[in-house]
mmCIF file of C-alpha atoms in Angstrom:
data_model
loop_
_atom_site.group_PDB
_atom_site.id
_atom_site.type_symbol
_atom_site.label_atom_id
_atom_site.label_comp_id
_atom_site.label_asym_id
_atom_site.label_seq_id
_atom_site.Cartn_x
_atom_site.Cartn_y
_atom_site.Cartn_z
ATOM 1 C CA MET E 6 34.424 -172.512 -163.284
ATOM 2 C CA ILE E 7 31.402 -174.676 -162.574
ATOM 3 C CA VAL E 8 29.124 -174.648 -165.600
ATOM 4 C CA SER E 9 26.144 -176.620 -163.834
ATOM 5 C CA ILE E 10 25.114 -179.789 -162.058
ATOM 6 C CA THR E 11 24.695 -181.527 -165.422
ATOM 7 C CA HIS E 12 28.325 -180.813 -166.132
ATOM 8 C CA LEU E 13 29.426 -182.409 -162.601
ATOM 9 C CA ILE E 14 27.092 -185.262 -163.340
ATOM 10 C CA ARG E 15 28.647 -186.095 -166.687
ATOM 11 C CA ARG E 16 31.991 -185.958 -165.157
ATOM 12 C CA CYS E 17 30.914 -188.774 -163.001
ATOM 13 C CA GLY E 18 30.098 -190.867 -166.102
ATOM 14 C CA HIS E 19 26.226 -190.263 -165.929
ATOM 15 C CA ASP E 20 23.938 -188.889 -168.631
ATOM 16 C CA PRO E 21 21.585 -186.359 -167.291
ATOM 17 C CA ILE E 22 20.414 -184.732 -170.489
ATOM 18 C CA ASP E 23 17.036 -185.138 -171.834
ATOM 19 C CA SER E 24 16.419 -182.300 -174.301
ATOM 20 C CA ARG E 25 12.723 -182.710 -174.726
ATOM 21 C CA HIS E 26 11.948 -180.981 -171.502
ATOM 22 C CA GLY E 27 14.095 -177.966 -171.894
ATOM 23 C CA GLY E 28 17.074 -177.611 -169.485
ATOM 24 C CA SER E 29 18.601 -180.760 -168.020
ATOM 25 C CA THR E 30 16.976 -183.704 -166.637
ATOM 26 C CA ARG E 31 18.079 -186.992 -164.888
ATOM 27 C CA ASP E 32 15.598 -189.565 -164.274
ATOM 28 C CA LEU E 33 16.626 -190.964 -160.941
ATOM 29 C CA PRO E 34 17.557 -194.501 -160.119
ATOM 30 C CA ALA E 35 14.522 -196.534 -159.053
ATOM 31 C CA HIS E 36 15.892 -196.649 -155.425
ATOM 32 C CA ALA E 37 16.285 -192.883 -155.094
ATOM 33 C CA GLY E 38 14.324 -191.596 -152.199
ATOM 34 C CA ARG E 39 13.019 -195.193 -151.064
ATOM 35 C CA GLY E 40 14.675 -195.942 -147.879
ATOM 36 C CA PRO E 41 17.351 -197.728 -146.176
ATOM 37 C CA GLY E 42 19.217 -200.530 -147.781
ATOM 38 C CA ARG E 43 17.954 -199.623 -151.150
ATOM 39 C CA GLY E 44 20.156 -196.929 -152.112
ATOM 40 C CA GLY E 45 23.728 -198.123 -151.871
ATOM 41 C CA ALA E 46 26.255 -195.443 -152.401
ATOM 42 C CA ASP E 47 23.638 -193.431 -154.706
ATOM 43 C CA ALA E 48 21.030 -193.140 -152.361
ATOM 44 C CA THR E 49 20.525 -189.479 -152.904
ATOM 45 C CA LEU E 50 19.144 -187.442 -155.746
ATOM 46 C CA LEU E 51 22.456 -187.046 -157.346
ATOM 47 C CA PRO E 52 25.301 -189.387 -157.553
ATOM 48 C CA ALA E 53 27.138 -189.981 -154.413
ATOM 49 C CA GLU E 54 30.507 -189.570 -156.057
ATOM 50 C CA LEU E 55 29.697 -185.909 -156.667
ATOM 51 C CA LEU E 56 29.978 -185.111 -152.809
ATOM 52 C CA ALA E 57 33.282 -184.424 -151.169
ATOM 53 C CA ASP E 58 34.372 -186.696 -148.089
ATOM 54 C CA ASP E 59 33.765 -183.514 -145.890
ATOM 55 C CA VAL E 60 30.680 -182.098 -147.835
ATOM 56 C CA VAL E 61 28.408 -180.125 -145.521
ATOM 57 C CA VAL E 62 24.795 -180.474 -146.738
ATOM 58 C CA GLU E 63 22.206 -177.705 -145.163
ATOM 59 C CA THR E 64 18.412 -177.309 -145.344
ATOM 60 C CA PRO E 65 17.732 -174.312 -143.475
ATOM 61 C CA PHE E 66 13.859 -174.781 -143.593
ATOM 62 C CA ALA E 67 13.754 -178.520 -142.645
ATOM 63 C CA PRO E 68 12.641 -179.446 -139.429
ATOM 64 C CA PRO E 69 14.869 -178.957 -136.334
ATOM 65 C CA GLY E 70 17.322 -181.568 -136.137
ATOM 66 C CA MET E 71 17.661 -182.321 -139.572
ATOM 67 C CA ARG E 72 19.093 -178.955 -140.953
ATOM 68 C CA ARG E 73 22.949 -179.606 -141.095
ATOM 69 C CA HIS E 74 24.947 -182.716 -142.061
ATOM 70 C CA GLU E 75 28.606 -182.951 -142.016
ATOM 71 C CA GLY E 76 30.405 -185.403 -144.142
ATOM 72 C CA ARG E 77 29.442 -187.740 -147.241
ATOM 73 C CA GLU E 78 28.916 -190.860 -144.993
ATOM 74 C CA ALA E 79 26.800 -188.849 -142.359
ATOM 75 C CA TRP E 80 24.604 -187.388 -145.262
ATOM 76 C CA LEU E 81 24.238 -190.639 -146.926
ATOM 77 C CA ALA E 82 23.331 -192.540 -143.724
ATOM 78 C CA TYR E 83 20.898 -189.693 -142.960
ATOM 79 C CA TYR E 84 19.371 -189.989 -146.359
ATOM 80 C CA ARG E 85 19.157 -193.770 -146.230
ATOM 81 C CA THR E 86 17.311 -193.784 -142.783
ATOM 82 C CA SER E 87 15.098 -190.693 -143.310
ATOM 83 C CA GLY E 88 14.132 -192.271 -146.692
ATOM 84 C CA ALA E 89 12.228 -194.911 -144.899
ATOM 85 C CA GLY E 90 9.750 -192.300 -143.565
ATOM 86 C CA LEU E 91 9.789 -190.160 -146.950
ATOM 87 C CA LEU E 92 6.192 -189.800 -148.302
ATOM 88 C CA VAL E 93 7.595 -189.252 -151.731
ATOM 89 C CA ARG E 94 9.362 -191.512 -154.355
ATOM 90 C CA PHE E 95 11.501 -189.083 -156.211
ATOM 91 C CA GLU E 96 11.677 -189.968 -159.930
ATOM 92 C CA ARG E 97 13.074 -186.850 -161.846
ATOM 93 C CA PHE E 98 15.525 -184.007 -161.283
ATOM 94 C CA ARG E 99 15.566 -181.312 -163.825
ATOM 95 C CA GLU E 100 18.018 -178.528 -163.746
ATOM 96 C CA LEU E 101 15.893 -175.387 -164.634
ATOM 97 C CA ALA E 102 18.695 -172.699 -164.591
ATOM 98 C CA THR E 103 22.263 -172.120 -163.141
ATOM 99 C CA TYR E 104 23.683 -168.792 -162.105
ATOM 100 C CA GLN E 105 27.286 -168.001 -161.818
ATOM 101 C CA THR E 106 28.528 -165.924 -158.907
ATOM 102 C CA GLY E 107 31.643 -163.831 -158.194
ATOM 103 C CA ASP E 108 33.264 -166.769 -156.744
ATOM 104 C CA PRO E 109 34.294 -169.197 -159.404
ATOM 105 C CA GLU E 110 33.631 -172.184 -156.963
ATOM 106 C CA VAL E 111 30.245 -171.185 -156.242
ATOM 107 C CA ILE E 112 26.987 -171.521 -158.240
ATOM 108 C CA VAL E 113 23.149 -171.186 -157.594
ATOM 109 C CA VAL E 114 20.955 -173.945 -159.198
ATOM 110 C CA GLU E 115 17.456 -173.711 -159.680
ATOM 111 C CA TYR E 116 15.907 -177.127 -160.171
ATOM 112 C CA GLU E 117 12.651 -179.066 -160.184
ATOM 113 C CA LEU E 118 12.175 -182.371 -158.335
ATOM 114 C CA THR E 119 9.337 -184.694 -159.386
ATOM 115 C CA GLY E 120 7.901 -187.659 -157.537
ATOM 116 C CA THR E 121 4.980 -189.531 -156.396
ATOM 117 C CA VAL E 122 3.191 -189.210 -153.090
ATOM 118 C CA THR E 123 3.269 -192.892 -152.005
ATOM 119 C CA SER E 124 0.114 -192.637 -149.874
ATOM 120 C CA THR E 125 -2.060 -191.190 -152.547
ATOM 121 C CA GLY E 126 -0.351 -191.689 -155.819
ATOM 122 C CA LEU E 127 -0.368 -188.104 -156.656
ATOM 123 C CA ARG E 128 2.522 -187.043 -158.904
ATOM 124 C CA ALA E 129 3.900 -183.511 -158.093
ATOM 125 C CA SER E 130 6.944 -181.318 -158.712
ATOM 126 C CA VAL E 131 8.495 -178.797 -156.599
ATOM 127 C CA THR E 132 10.989 -176.052 -157.400
ATOM 128 C CA CYS E 133 14.230 -175.818 -155.207
ATOM 129 C CA ILE E 134 17.163 -173.615 -154.998
ATOM 130 C CA ALA E 135 20.744 -174.628 -154.109
ATOM 131 C CA VAL E 136 23.878 -172.792 -153.486
ATOM 132 C CA LEU E 137 26.601 -175.036 -154.297
ATOM 133 C CA ARG E 138 30.481 -174.715 -153.504
ATOM 134 C CA VAL E 139 32.564 -177.182 -155.823
ATOM 135 C CA HIS E 140 36.228 -177.647 -155.488
ATOM 136 C CA ASP E 141 38.083 -179.865 -157.687
ATOM 137 C CA GLY E 142 34.908 -181.388 -159.250
ATOM 138 C CA LEU E 143 33.492 -182.288 -155.779
ATOM 139 C CA ILE E 144 30.526 -180.537 -154.040
ATOM 140 C CA THR E 145 31.950 -179.342 -150.641
ATOM 141 C CA HIS E 146 28.858 -177.335 -149.674
ATOM 142 C CA TRP E 147 25.130 -177.895 -150.462
ATOM 143 C CA ARG E 148 22.638 -175.409 -149.015
ATOM 144 C CA GLU E 149 19.148 -176.054 -150.389
ATOM 145 C CA TYR E 150 16.051 -173.957 -149.937
ATOM 146 C CA GLN E 151 12.746 -175.830 -150.665
ATOM 147 C CA ASP E 152 9.242 -174.647 -151.584
ATOM 148 C CA ILE E 153 7.744 -175.649 -148.411
ATOM 149 C CA PRO E 154 4.079 -174.601 -149.215
ATOM 150 C CA ALA E 155 4.429 -176.500 -152.556
ATOM 151 C CA ILE E 156 5.620 -179.678 -150.515
ATOM 152 C CA THR E 157 2.857 -179.269 -148.042
ATOM 153 C CA ALA E 158 0.037 -178.898 -150.850
ATOM 154 C CA ALA E 159 1.397 -182.029 -152.644
ATOM 155 C CA LEU E 160 1.515 -184.054 -149.292
ATOM 156 C CA THR E 161 -1.863 -183.062 -148.092
ATOM 157 C CA ALA E 162 -3.681 -183.237 -151.533
ATOM 158 C CA LEU E 163 -6.377 -185.865 -151.810
ATOM 159 C CA PRO E 164 -6.301 -188.253 -154.683
ATOM 160 C CA ASP E 165 -8.419 -187.647 -157.652
ATOM 161 C CA THR E 166 -11.005 -190.155 -157.873
ATOM 162 C CA GLY E 167 -12.511 -188.701 -160.943
ATOM 163 C CA ASP E 168 -15.857 -187.685 -159.103
ATOM 164 C CA ALA E 169 -17.110 -184.188 -159.695
ATOM 165 C CA VAL E 170 -17.985 -182.371 -156.504
ATOM 166 C CA GLU E 171 -20.732 -179.846 -156.778
ATOM 167 C CA PRO E 172 -20.489 -176.651 -154.509
ATOM 168 C CA ALA E 173 -23.185 -176.430 -151.807
ATOM 169 C CA GLY E 174 -25.737 -173.933 -152.384
#
């Protein structure tokens, strides 16, 4: 049975725990989410060695053409190349809750991603849900549901200049 993403990360030799925040957190490597050539094998938000060679990564609410990736190398290649266009530099992954299912290989994970919008410097967080299938300690299927309204709000927010704006009237 899978206990949590935190448990999987530990099995890969990484330390994901920061108990000050409740739940489990992992400060992401400085290169995570920053584009091609900077990520190496760990270009994604979690250690690449957690992904099975034949992993399927799905994001049903992503723009068309970016919703399904088959194979670890295909996912890493996509993540590296699409990372160049990312408007966010991811900095923290925090596991909020893990839900067991009737299938011992499947868990549902609620987590928070925190990052900085590169164009404005605004720091924001978004909650995601992922349904994971893990076999022999490797993620074989990752289906992620993102909070698109929260992502849109963070990407379109204006930087806080500290100037108060008086309502018209």
